[in-house]
CSV table of C-alpha atoms and ligand atoms in Angstrom, one decimal:
chain,number,residue,atom,x,y,z
A,1,MET,CA,-29.6,-4.6,-5.1
A,2,THR,CA,-26.1,-4.1,-5.7
A,3,ALA,CA,-25.6,-0.3,-5.7
A,4,PRO,CA,-23.0,0.4,-8.7
A,5,HIS,CA,-20.9,2.1,-6.1
A,6,GLN,CA,-20.5,-1.3,-4.0
A,7,LEU,CA,-19.9,-3.7,-7.4
A,8,SER,CA,-16.4,-5.0,-7.9
A,9,LEU,CA,-14.0,-3.0,-10.5
A,10,VAL,CA,-14.2,-5.7,-13.3
A,11,GLU,CA,-18.0,-5.8,-12.7
A,12,VAL,CA,-18.5,-2.0,-13.2
A,13,ARG,CA,-16.5,-2.3,-16.1
A,14,ASP,CA,-17.7,-4.4,-17.9
A,15,ARG,CA,-21.3,-2.6,-17.4
A,16,LEU,CA,-19.7,0.4,-18.3
A,17,ALA,CA,-18.2,-1.1,-21.8
A,18,GLY,CA,-21.7,-2.6,-22.3
A,19,GLY,CA,-23.0,0.7,-22.0
A,20,GLU,CA,-25.7,-0.4,-19.1
A,21,LEU,CA,-24.1,2.1,-16.8
A,22,ARG,CA,-22.9,5.5,-17.7
A,23,ALA,CA,-19.2,6.5,-16.8
A,24,GLU,CA,-21.6,9.9,-15.3
A,25,ASP,CA,-23.7,8.1,-13.0
A,26,VAL,CA,-20.8,6.0,-11.8
A,27,THR,CA,-19.1,8.4,-10.8
A,28,ARG,CA,-21.8,10.7,-9.1
A,29,ALA,CA,-22.9,7.5,-7.0
A,30,CYS,CA,-19.4,7.0,-5.9
A,31,LEU,CA,-19.4,11.2,-4.8
A,32,THR,CA,-22.3,10.9,-3.4
A,33,HIS,CA,-21.3,8.0,-1.2
A,34,ILE,CA,-18.5,10.0,-0.7
A,35,GLU,CA,-19.9,12.5,0.7
A,36,ARG,CA,-22.2,10.4,3.2
A,37,THR,CA,-19.4,8.8,4.5
A,38,GLU,CA,-16.1,11.0,4.7
A,39,PRO,CA,-17.5,12.9,8.4
A,40,ARG,CA,-16.8,9.5,9.6
A,41,ILE,CA,-14.2,8.3,7.7
A,42,ASN,CA,-11.7,10.9,7.2
A,43,ALA,CA,-10.1,8.9,4.4
A,44,LEU,CA,-9.6,11.8,1.4
A,45,LEU,CA,-6.9,14.7,1.5
A,46,SER,CA,-8.2,16.4,-1.3
A,47,ARG,CA,-10.8,15.8,-4.3
A,48,ARG,CA,-12.4,16.9,-7.6
A,49,ASP,CA,-16.1,16.4,-7.5
A,50,THR,CA,-16.4,19.0,-10.2
A,51,ALA,CA,-13.4,17.6,-12.6
A,52,ALA,CA,-14.0,14.2,-12.2
A,53,LEU,CA,-17.8,14.6,-13.2
A,54,GLU,CA,-16.6,16.7,-16.1
A,55,GLU,CA,-14.3,13.8,-17.3
A,56,ALA,CA,-17.1,11.5,-17.1
A,57,LYS,CA,-19.5,13.2,-19.1
A,58,GLN,CA,-17.0,13.8,-21.5
A,59,LEU,CA,-16.3,10.1,-21.6
A,60,ASP,CA,-19.9,9.4,-22.3
A,61,SER,CA,-20.0,11.9,-25.0
A,62,LEU,CA,-17.5,9.8,-26.8
A,63,GLY,CA,-18.9,6.4,-25.9
A,64,PRO,CA,-17.2,3.2,-24.2
A,65,ASP,CA,-13.6,2.7,-25.6
A,66,ALA,CA,-12.8,-0.8,-25.4
A,67,SER,CA,-8.8,-0.2,-26.1
A,68,ARG,CA,-9.3,1.7,-22.4
A,69,PRO,CA,-9.2,-1.5,-19.6
A,70,LEU,CA,-10.1,1.0,-17.2
A,71,TRP,CA,-12.5,2.9,-19.3
A,72,GLY,CA,-15.3,5.5,-16.7
A,73,VAL,CA,-13.9,3.7,-13.5
A,74,PRO,CA,-13.7,6.2,-10.7
A,75,PHE,CA,-10.4,5.5,-8.4
A,76,THR,CA,-8.4,7.4,-5.5
A,77,LEU,CA,-4.8,7.4,-5.0
A,78,LYS,CA,-2.6,8.0,-2.4
A,79,ASP,CA,-1.7,11.1,-1.6
A,80,SER,CA,2.6,10.6,-1.9
A,81,LEU,CA,1.8,10.1,-5.9
A,82,LEU,CA,2.3,13.1,-8.2
A,83,THR,CA,-0.3,14.2,-9.6
A,84,LYS,CA,-0.8,17.6,-11.9
A,85,ASP,CA,-4.3,18.6,-11.1
A,86,LEU,CA,-4.8,17.6,-7.0
A,87,PRO,CA,-2.3,18.8,-4.5
A,88,THR,CA,0.2,15.8,-3.2
A,89,THR,CA,1.6,16.8,0.4
A,90,ALA,CA,2.5,13.2,1.4
A,91,ALA,CA,0.3,14.0,4.8
A,92,SER,CA,3.4,16.2,5.7
A,93,ARG,CA,2.4,20.3,6.8
A,94,MET,CA,6.0,20.7,4.6
A,95,LEU,CA,4.0,19.9,1.3
A,96,GLU,CA,0.8,21.8,2.5
A,97,ASN,CA,-1.0,23.0,-0.9
A,98,PHE,CA,1.7,21.6,-3.0
A,99,THR,CA,0.8,20.6,-6.6
A,100,PRO,CA,3.1,18.9,-8.5
A,101,THR,CA,3.9,19.6,-12.3
A,102,TYR,CA,3.2,16.2,-13.8
A,103,ASP,CA,1.3,13.1,-12.9
A,104,ALA,CA,3.0,10.3,-11.1
A,105,PHE,CA,3.8,7.2,-14.3
A,106,ALA,CA,1.3,5.2,-12.6
A,107,VAL,CA,-1.2,7.5,-12.8
A,108,ARG,CA,-0.5,8.4,-15.9
A,109,ARG,CA,-1.1,5.1,-17.1
A,110,LEU,CA,-4.5,4.7,-14.7
A,111,ARG,CA,-5.4,7.6,-16.9
A,112,GLU,CA,-5.2,6.8,-20.3
A,113,ALA,CA,-6.6,3.7,-19.5
A,114,GLY,CA,-9.4,5.8,-19.0
A,115,ALA,CA,-9.8,5.9,-14.7
A,116,VAL,CA,-11.5,8.9,-13.4
A,117,ILE,CA,-9.2,10.4,-10.7
A,118,LEU,CA,-12.1,11.0,-7.5
A,119,GLY,CA,-9.0,12.7,-4.7
A,120,LYS,CA,-6.3,11.8,-2.8
A,121,THR,CA,-6.1,9.8,0.1
A,122,ASN,CA,-4.9,10.3,3.7
A,123,MET,CA,-1.5,8.4,4.7
A,124,ASP,CA,1.0,8.5,7.8
A,125,GLU,CA,3.8,11.7,7.1
A,126,PHE,CA,5.6,10.5,4.2
A,127,ALA,CA,4.7,7.2,4.6
A,128,MET,CA,6.1,6.7,8.0
A,129,GLY,CA,3.9,4.7,10.2
A,130,SER,CA,1.2,2.0,10.3
A,131,SER,CA,-2.0,3.5,11.4
A,132,THR,CA,-2.3,6.9,9.5
A,133,GLU,CA,-2.4,8.5,12.7
A,134,PHE,CA,0.8,10.0,12.0
A,135,SER,CA,-0.7,12.2,9.3
A,136,ALA,CA,-0.5,16.0,10.3
A,137,PHE,CA,-3.9,16.2,9.1
A,138,GLY,CA,-6.0,14.1,11.2
A,139,PRO,CA,-6.0,9.9,11.3
A,140,SER,CA,-8.4,8.4,9.0
A,141,ARG,CA,-11.2,5.7,10.4
A,142,ASN,CA,-11.6,1.9,9.6
A,143,PRO,CA,-14.7,1.9,7.8
A,144,TRP,CA,-15.8,-1.9,9.6
A,145,ASP,CA,-15.6,0.5,12.9
A,146,THR,CA,-14.7,4.0,13.4
A,147,THR,CA,-13.1,3.7,16.5
A,148,ARG,CA,-10.0,1.7,14.9
A,149,VAL,CA,-7.3,2.6,12.4
A,150,PRO,CA,-7.4,1.9,8.7
A,151,GLY,CA,-4.3,0.6,9.3
A,152,GLY,CA,-0.8,2.3,7.4
A,153,SER,CA,1.1,3.9,5.8
A,154,SER,CA,-1.6,3.5,2.9
A,155,GLY,CA,-5.0,3.5,4.8
A,156,GLY,CA,-7.0,6.8,3.5
A,157,SER,CA,-6.4,4.5,0.6
A,158,ALA,CA,-7.7,0.8,2.1
A,159,ALA,CA,-10.6,2.5,3.8
A,160,SER,CA,-11.9,4.3,0.5
A,161,VAL,CA,-11.7,1.4,-1.1
A,162,ALA,CA,-13.2,-0.9,2.0
A,163,ALA,CA,-16.0,2.2,2.1
A,164,CYS,CA,-16.7,1.5,-2.0
A,165,GLN,CA,-16.3,4.9,-2.1
A,166,CYS,CA,-14.1,4.0,-5.4
A,167,PHE,CA,-13.7,0.6,-6.9
A,168,ALA,CA,-9.3,0.7,-6.6
A,169,SER,CA,-6.3,2.7,-5.5
A,170,LEU,CA,-3.1,3.0,-5.4
A,171,GLY,CA,-0.8,3.0,-2.6
A,172,SER,CA,2.8,2.6,-1.7
A,173,ASP,CA,4.5,0.0,0.1
A,174,THR,CA,7.8,0.7,1.6
A,175,GLY,CA,7.4,-2.1,4.6
A,176,GLY,CA,4.2,-2.9,4.2
A,177,SER,CA,1.8,0.0,3.9
A,178,ILE,CA,-0.2,-1.7,0.9
A,179,ARG,CA,-1.1,-5.0,3.0
A,180,GLN,CA,-0.9,-4.2,6.1
A,181,PRO,CA,-3.8,-1.4,5.5
A,182,ALA,CA,-5.5,-4.2,2.9
A,183,ALA,CA,-5.4,-6.7,5.9
A,184,PHE,CA,-7.1,-4.4,8.6
A,185,CYS,CA,-10.0,-3.4,6.4
A,186,GLY,CA,-10.5,-6.3,4.7
A,187,CYS,CA,-10.0,-5.3,0.7
A,188,VAL,CA,-6.9,-6.9,-1.1
A,189,GLY,CA,-3.8,-5.6,-1.2
A,190,LEU,CA,-0.6,-6.3,-3.8
A,191,LYS,CA,3.0,-5.1,-3.3
A,192,PRO,CA,4.7,-5.6,-6.7
A,193,THR,CA,8.2,-6.9,-7.2
A,194,TYR,CA,10.6,-4.3,-6.9
A,195,GLY,CA,11.1,-2.7,-10.4
A,196,ARG,CA,7.7,-4.4,-11.6
A,197,VAL,CA,5.6,-0.5,-11.2
A,198,SER,CA,8.1,2.7,-11.9
A,199,ARG,CA,8.4,4.4,-9.1
A,200,TYR,CA,8.3,7.8,-11.1
A,201,GLY,CA,6.3,10.6,-9.6
A,202,GLY,CA,6.5,8.5,-6.1
A,203,ILE,CA,7.3,11.0,-3.3
A,204,ALA,CA,10.6,8.3,-1.9
A,205,LEU,CA,10.5,7.3,1.4
A,206,ALA,CA,13.4,4.6,0.6
A,207,SER,CA,14.5,3.8,-2.4
A,208,SER,CA,15.6,0.5,-3.0
A,209,LEU,CA,12.4,-0.8,-1.0
A,210,ASP,CA,9.4,1.7,-2.6
A,211,GLN,CA,7.1,0.1,-4.9
A,212,ILE,CA,3.5,1.4,-6.1
A,213,GLY,CA,0.9,-1.0,-6.5
A,214,PRO,CA,-3.0,-1.6,-6.0
A,215,LEU,CA,-5.3,-2.0,-3.4
A,216,ALA,CA,-9.1,-3.4,-4.3
A,217,ARG,CA,-11.8,-5.7,-3.1
A,218,THR,CA,-11.3,-8.4,-5.3
A,219,VAL,CA,-8.0,-10.5,-6.8
A,220,GLU,CA,-9.7,-10.2,-10.0
A,221,ASP,CA,-9.6,-6.6,-9.5
A,222,CYS,CA,-5.5,-6.0,-8.2
A,223,ALA,CA,-4.5,-8.5,-11.3
A,224,LEU,CA,-6.4,-5.8,-13.6
A,225,VAL,CA,-5.2,-2.5,-12.3
A,226,LEU,CA,-1.4,-4.2,-12.0
A,227,SER,CA,-1.2,-4.9,-15.9
A,228,VAL,CA,-2.4,-1.1,-16.6
A,229,ILE,CA,0.5,0.5,-14.2
A,230,ALA,CA,3.2,-2.9,-14.5
A,231,GLY,CA,6.0,-2.6,-17.4
A,232,HIS,CA,9.2,-0.5,-18.4
A,233,ASP,CA,9.6,3.4,-17.4
A,234,PRO,CA,13.3,4.8,-18.9
A,235,ARG,CA,12.5,7.3,-16.7
A,236,ASP,CA,12.9,5.0,-13.2
A,237,ALA,CA,16.6,3.0,-13.6
A,238,THR,CA,15.3,0.8,-11.4
A,239,SER,CA,12.1,0.0,-13.3
A,240,SER,CA,12.5,-3.6,-15.0
A,241,PRO,CA,12.6,-4.4,-18.7
A,242,LEU,CA,10.8,-7.9,-18.0
A,243,PRO,CA,7.9,-8.3,-20.1
A,244,VAL,CA,4.8,-7.9,-18.3
A,245,ASP,CA,2.7,-11.0,-17.9
A,246,ASP,CA,-1.0,-11.6,-18.7
A,247,TYR,CA,-2.4,-11.4,-15.1
A,248,MET,CA,-6.1,-11.7,-16.3
A,249,ALA,CA,-5.3,-15.1,-17.8
A,250,ALA,CA,-3.1,-15.7,-14.9
A,251,LEU,CA,-6.7,-16.4,-12.9
A,252,GLY,CA,-7.4,-19.5,-15.0
A,253,ASN,CA,-10.8,-19.8,-12.8
A,254,GLY,CA,-12.0,-23.5,-11.9
A,255,LYS,CA,-8.1,-24.5,-11.8
A,256,GLY,CA,-8.0,-25.0,-8.1
A,257,LEU,CA,-4.5,-25.6,-6.5
A,258,LYS,CA,-3.3,-29.0,-7.7
A,259,GLY,CA,0.0,-29.1,-7.8
A,260,VAL,CA,0.6,-25.7,-6.2
A,261,ARG,CA,3.7,-25.9,-3.1
A,262,LEU,CA,2.4,-23.2,0.1
A,263,GLY,CA,5.5,-23.2,1.8
A,264,LEU,CA,4.7,-22.2,5.6
A,265,PRO,CA,7.7,-20.7,7.7
A,266,LYS,CA,8.1,-21.7,11.4
A,267,GLU,CA,9.4,-18.5,12.2
A,268,PHE,CA,6.3,-16.5,11.3
A,269,MET,CA,3.5,-19.0,13.3
A,270,ALA,CA,5.4,-18.2,16.3
A,271,HIS,CA,5.2,-16.0,19.1
A,272,GLY,CA,3.7,-12.7,19.3
A,273,LEU,CA,1.0,-13.6,16.8
A,274,SER,CA,-2.4,-13.4,18.3
A,275,GLU,CA,-4.7,-16.3,18.3
A,276,GLU,CA,-7.1,-14.9,16.1
A,277,MET,CA,-4.9,-14.4,13.2
A,278,GLU,CA,-3.1,-17.5,13.6
A,279,GLN,CA,-6.5,-19.3,13.7
A,280,ALA,CA,-7.1,-17.3,10.1
A,281,CYS,CA,-4.5,-18.0,8.7
A,282,ARG,CA,-4.2,-21.7,9.3
A,283,GLU,CA,-8.1,-22.3,8.4
A,284,ALA,CA,-6.8,-20.9,5.0
A,285,MET,CA,-4.3,-22.8,4.5
A,286,ASP,CA,-6.2,-25.5,5.5
A,287,LEU,CA,-9.0,-24.4,2.4
A,288,ALA,CA,-6.2,-24.0,0.4
A,289,GLN,CA,-5.2,-28.4,1.0
A,290,GLN,CA,-9.0,-28.8,0.0
A,291,LEU,CA,-8.5,-27.4,-2.9
A,292,GLY,CA,-5.3,-29.6,-3.9
A,293,ALA,CA,-2.0,-27.3,-2.6
A,294,GLU,CA,0.2,-29.0,-1.0
A,295,VAL,CA,1.5,-27.4,2.2
A,296,VAL,CA,5.2,-27.5,2.8
A,297,PRO,CA,7.5,-26.5,6.4
A,298,VAL,CA,10.4,-24.3,5.1
A,299,SER,CA,12.3,-21.6,7.1
A,300,LEU,CA,13.5,-18.5,7.2
A,301,PRO,CA,15.7,-18.2,10.0
A,302,HIS,CA,16.5,-14.6,9.6
A,303,THR,CA,13.0,-13.1,10.2
A,304,HIS,CA,13.9,-12.4,13.7
A,305,LEU,CA,16.7,-9.7,12.1
A,306,ALA,CA,14.2,-8.1,9.6
A,307,VAL,CA,12.9,-5.4,12.3
A,308,ALA,CA,16.6,-4.0,12.9
A,309,ALA,CA,17.8,-4.4,9.2
A,310,TYR,CA,15.1,-2.6,7.6
A,311,TYR,CA,14.5,0.3,10.3
A,312,ILE,CA,18.2,1.0,10.1
A,313,LEU,CA,18.1,0.9,6.0
A,314,LEU,CA,14.6,2.8,6.0
A,315,MET,CA,16.0,5.4,8.1
A,316,ALA,CA,19.2,6.2,6.5
A,317,GLU,CA,17.3,6.4,2.5
A,318,ALA,CA,14.5,8.4,4.2
A,319,SER,CA,17.0,11.4,5.7
A,320,SER,CA,18.7,11.2,2.2
A,321,ASN,CA,15.6,11.7,0.4
A,322,LEU,CA,14.4,13.9,2.6
A,323,ALA,CA,16.8,16.7,2.6
A,324,ARG,CA,15.5,17.8,-0.5
A,325,PHE,CA,12.5,19.5,1.6
A,326,ASP,CA,14.2,22.4,2.5
A,327,GLY,CA,12.3,25.3,1.9
A,328,VAL,CA,13.9,26.5,-1.1
A,329,HIS,CA,12.7,23.3,-3.5
A,330,PHE,CA,9.2,22.6,-2.8
A,331,GLY,CA,6.3,23.5,-0.8
A,332,ARG,CA,7.0,24.9,2.6
A,333,ARG,CA,9.2,28.2,3.0
A,334,ALA,CA,9.6,29.5,6.7
A,335,GLU,CA,8.9,32.9,7.0
A,336,GLY,CA,11.5,35.9,8.4
A,337,ALA,CA,14.8,34.1,8.3
A,338,ARG,CA,17.8,36.0,8.4
A,339,ASP,CA,19.9,33.9,6.7
A,340,LEU,CA,19.9,29.9,4.9
A,341,GLU,CA,20.9,28.4,7.5
A,342,ALA,CA,18.2,29.1,9.4
A,343,LEU,CA,15.7,28.9,6.2
A,344,TYR,CA,16.7,25.2,6.2
A,345,ARG,CA,16.5,24.8,10.1
A,346,ARG,CA,13.1,26.9,10.6
A,347,THR,CA,11.5,25.2,7.6
A,348,ARG,CA,12.0,22.0,8.5
A,349,SER,CA,11.3,22.6,12.0
A,350,GLU,CA,8.0,23.6,11.5
A,351,GLY,CA,7.1,21.6,8.6
A,352,PHE,CA,8.3,17.9,9.7
A,353,GLY,CA,5.9,15.7,12.2
A,354,GLU,CA,7.4,14.0,15.3
A,355,GLU,CA,8.0,10.7,14.0
A,356,VAL,CA,9.6,12.2,9.9
A,357,LYS,CA,12.0,13.9,12.4
A,358,ARG,CA,12.7,11.1,14.7
A,359,ARG,CA,14.1,9.1,11.3
A,360,ILE,CA,16.1,12.0,10.3
A,361,MET,CA,18.1,12.1,13.1
A,362,LEU,CA,18.3,8.1,13.1
A,363,GLY,CA,19.2,7.9,9.6
A,364,THR,CA,22.0,10.7,9.7
A,365,TYR,CA,23.2,9.1,12.9
A,366,VAL,CA,23.8,5.9,10.9
A,367,LEU,CA,25.6,7.2,7.8
A,368,SER,CA,27.7,9.7,9.5
A,369,SER,CA,31.1,8.8,9.5
A,370,GLY,CA,32.7,6.2,12.2
A,371,TYR,CA,29.2,4.4,12.5
A,372,TYR,CA,28.5,3.8,8.8
A,373,ASP,CA,29.9,0.2,9.1
A,374,ALA,CA,28.6,-0.6,12.4
A,375,TYR,CA,24.8,0.0,11.2
A,376,TYR,CA,24.1,0.7,7.7
A,377,LYS,CA,26.3,-2.0,5.8
A,378,LYS,CA,25.5,-4.7,8.8
A,379,ALA,CA,21.9,-3.8,7.6
A,380,ALA,CA,23.1,-4.4,4.3
A,381,GLN,CA,24.7,-7.7,5.0
A,382,VAL,CA,21.1,-8.8,6.8
A,383,ARG,CA,19.5,-7.9,4.0
A,384,ARG,CA,21.4,-10.2,1.7
A,385,LEU,CA,20.7,-13.0,4.3
A,386,ILE,CA,17.0,-12.6,4.6
A,387,GLN,CA,16.8,-12.4,0.5
A,388,GLN,CA,19.0,-15.7,1.0
A,389,ASP,CA,16.2,-17.4,3.1
A,390,PHE,CA,13.6,-16.9,0.5
A,391,GLU,CA,16.0,-17.8,-2.4
A,392,ALA,CA,16.2,-21.0,-0.3
A,393,ALA,CA,12.4,-21.4,0.7
A,394,PHE,CA,11.5,-21.2,-2.9
A,395,LYS,CA,13.1,-24.1,-3.7
A,396,ALA,CA,10.7,-26.1,-1.7
A,397,CYS,CA,7.9,-24.1,-2.4
A,398,ASP,CA,6.0,-21.7,-4.8
A,399,ILE,CA,4.3,-19.6,-2.7
A,400,VAL,CA,5.8,-18.4,1.0
A,401,CYS,CA,2.1,-17.8,3.3
A,402,GLY,CA,2.0,-16.4,6.1
A,403,PRO,CA,0.2,-13.4,8.2
A,404,VAL,CA,0.4,-10.1,7.3
A,405,ALA,CA,0.0,-8.6,11.6
A,406,PRO,CA,0.2,-10.1,14.3
A,407,PHE,CA,-3.5,-8.8,15.4
A,408,VAL,CA,-6.1,-7.2,13.8
A,409,ALA,CA,-6.6,-3.0,13.7
A,410,TRP,CA,-5.9,-1.1,17.0
A,411,HIS,CA,-8.5,1.2,18.6
A,412,LEU,CA,-7.4,4.8,17.6
A,413,GLY,CA,-5.5,6.5,20.2
A,414,GLU,CA,-4.5,2.8,21.5
A,415,GLN,CA,-0.7,2.8,20.1
A,416,ASP,CA,1.9,2.8,22.1
A,417,GLN,CA,3.8,5.8,22.6
A,418,GLU,CA,7.6,3.7,22.1
A,419,PRO,CA,8.2,4.2,18.4
A,420,LEU,CA,10.3,0.6,18.9
A,421,SER,CA,6.5,-1.7,19.7
A,422,LEU,CA,5.1,0.3,16.8
A,423,TYR,CA,8.0,-0.7,15.0
A,424,LEU,CA,8.1,-4.9,16.2
A,425,ARG,CA,4.2,-4.8,13.9
A,426,ASP,CA,5.9,-5.1,10.8
A,427,ILE,CA,7.5,-8.5,11.5
A,428,TYR,CA,5.8,-10.2,8.2
A,429,THR,CA,6.1,-7.3,6.1
A,430,LEU,CA,9.4,-6.1,5.9
A,431,PRO,CA,11.2,-9.1,4.7
A,432,VAL,CA,9.1,-9.3,1.6
A,433,ASN,CA,10.4,-5.3,0.6
A,434,LEU,CA,13.8,-6.5,2.0
A,435,ALA,CA,13.7,-9.3,-0.5
A,436,GLY,CA,12.4,-7.0,-3.4
A,437,LEU,CA,9.5,-9.9,-3.7
A,438,PRO,CA,6.3,-9.6,-4.7
A,439,GLY,CA,4.0,-9.7,-1.8
A,440,LEU,CA,-0.6,-10.5,-1.3
A,441,SER,CA,-2.6,-9.9,1.4
A,442,LEU,CA,-5.4,-11.5,0.8
A,443,PRO,CA,-9.1,-11.1,3.4
A,444,VAL,CA,-9.9,-14.7,4.9
A,445,ARG,CA,-13.1,-14.0,7.5
A,446,LEU,CA,-13.8,-11.5,10.7
A,447,GLY,CA,-11.9,-12.6,13.2
A,448,THR,CA,-13.8,-14.8,15.8
A,449,GLN,CA,-13.4,-12.3,18.6
A,450,SER,CA,-13.0,-8.5,17.4
A,451,ARG,CA,-15.0,-9.2,14.6
A,452,MET,CA,-12.3,-7.0,12.4
A,453,PRO,CA,-10.8,-8.0,8.9
A,454,THR,CA,-8.4,-11.0,9.2
A,455,ALA,CA,-6.0,-11.9,6.2
A,456,LEU,CA,-3.6,-14.3,4.8
A,457,GLN,CA,-0.1,-13.0,3.3
A,458,LEU,CA,0.9,-14.9,-0.3
A,459,ILE,CA,4.5,-14.0,-1.3
A,460,GLY,CA,6.0,-15.2,-4.6
A,461,ARG,CA,9.0,-15.3,-6.7
A,462,PRO,CA,10.4,-12.4,-7.8
A,463,PHE,CA,8.5,-10.9,-11.3
A,464,GLY,CA,5.9,-13.8,-9.8
A,465,GLU,CA,2.7,-12.0,-9.9
A,466,ALA,CA,1.0,-14.3,-12.0
A,467,ALA,CA,1.0,-17.1,-10.1
A,468,LEU,CA,0.8,-15.6,-7.1
A,469,LEU,CA,-2.5,-14.4,-7.9
A,470,GLY,CA,-3.6,-17.1,-9.8
A,471,THR,CA,-3.3,-18.4,-5.8
A,472,ALA,CA,-4.5,-16.2,-4.7
A,473,HIS,CA,-7.6,-15.7,-6.8
A,474,ALA,CA,-8.3,-19.6,-6.2
A,475,LEU,CA,-8.1,-19.0,-2.8
A,476,TRP,CA,-10.3,-16.0,-2.8
A,477,SER,CA,-13.2,-17.5,-4.5
A,478,ALA,CA,-13.3,-20.7,-1.6
A,479,LEU,CA,-12.7,-18.0,1.5
A,480,PRO,CA,-15.8,-16.9,3.6
A,481,LEU,CA,-14.1,-13.3,3.1
A,482,PRO,CA,-15.5,-10.7,5.2
A,483,GLY,CA,-17.5,-9.2,3.2
A,484,LEU,CA,-18.2,-5.3,2.6
A,485,PRO,CA,-18.1,-3.0,6.1
A,486,PRO,CA,-21.2,-1.1,7.7
A,487,ALA,CA,-19.6,1.7,5.7
A,488,ALA,CA,-19.7,1.0,2.3
A,489,HIS,CA,-23.7,0.8,2.4
B,1,LIG,N1,4.9,0.9,8.9
B,1,LIG,C1,6.1,1.1,7.9
B,1,LIG,C2,7.3,1.9,8.3
B,1,LIG,O1,6.5,2.4,9.9
B,1,LIG,C3,6.1,0.6,6.9
B,1,LIG,C4,6.0,2.0,6.2
B,1,LIG,C5,5.6,1.8,4.1
B,1,LIG,O2,5.6,0.7,3.5
B,1,LIG,N2,5.6,3.3,3.6
B,1,LIG,O3,8.0,2.5,7.9
């Protein structure tokens, strides 16, 4: 029999709403499972066990509420999302023990919908990285194989969802940080269109690229979470006023993929892609064809420039966003500084890790006068070309498909000391952020050699989440899928 914590979000929600399960029992099941798995997984940076149980009991005493679509459902949240009752550190010593005074917009929406927040998840420091190995508080581990990374930067969120510590989590994706860890851990991750979910209360990495989105065990679960967190927020000037589609209705059960044109960019199935990942993507595309989809070749000719453009823009924006951590406004303050200049220097030297310092320095460099045109402006121009590539591709197809990452989750400590080689692994996810499009990571099955999850990426038109989720759901229902990892049991 499936234990309560192993159900999907929609399944548990239905049982809670129907009175078959009590909120307290579901929360307790998750907390017990967290207790059992955390020593191996290290997905969480902070927890609120007692408060969560109290909240669940409170919900039970009032009884199920049909107007709250996540009534009694336990969640975890990436530690870059502000929470008024839990520390928010972005996995940095700079914000150790920092507790915000308000909730991020998406967090507030979850709470209003009845979700029970269990804790905050580990990540790469300030979301810079792809493995959680840049967390100041030690890496998380992949529930499929604890000698491997869970991906990053939202690696703790992906690990906590895959290990069934919760039913869904929120992450943030600036260059792949929802999709890549979802792919590494065998869950579903959705980066919405830029502007679909408010960034209010998300600690900014690169404001023109950041989006908050769900990680869950099924496509349907992601659709439900997105329908709760999407929508206009006047406190985020880039949040879109466009109406939110009915994502659950868009799943169109049993409709297959008749008439859907899937584009396969030739630049994505190229050099550098591991055999295992290529095989999985091709298999998923074949399956899509059997379900009635048409697969058309498309081209994204500026893909090879995406990594360079992304890292210039990201570092420039990050260096500016992270200027606020100065020892005066938030979190850490160095002891014994004699003047203001020394206070800034000491606080930032002590508070930030290596990778964060590297990016701040490079970002400051590319924005300095004399270099602005050569680097920042050029990168912004390349970004436009990448957007145009997608616009052209979407004339020939409805969804662009490809890998999420060149290979499956690597072993802890295996990552090259050379930052550039790490950056190059983001090649399939970065273009989607540069173009502001929605992207979804869909688990395919376990890889034939590694026995680790493989994944297919689906990329939609701007604000095309409904079509994206519909296609993903049809495929998800037919794919072999990796199932639940050992740590989920
Ligand atoms: N791996 C990418 C980076 O290091 C993406 C990070 C993200 O999406 N937050 O920048």
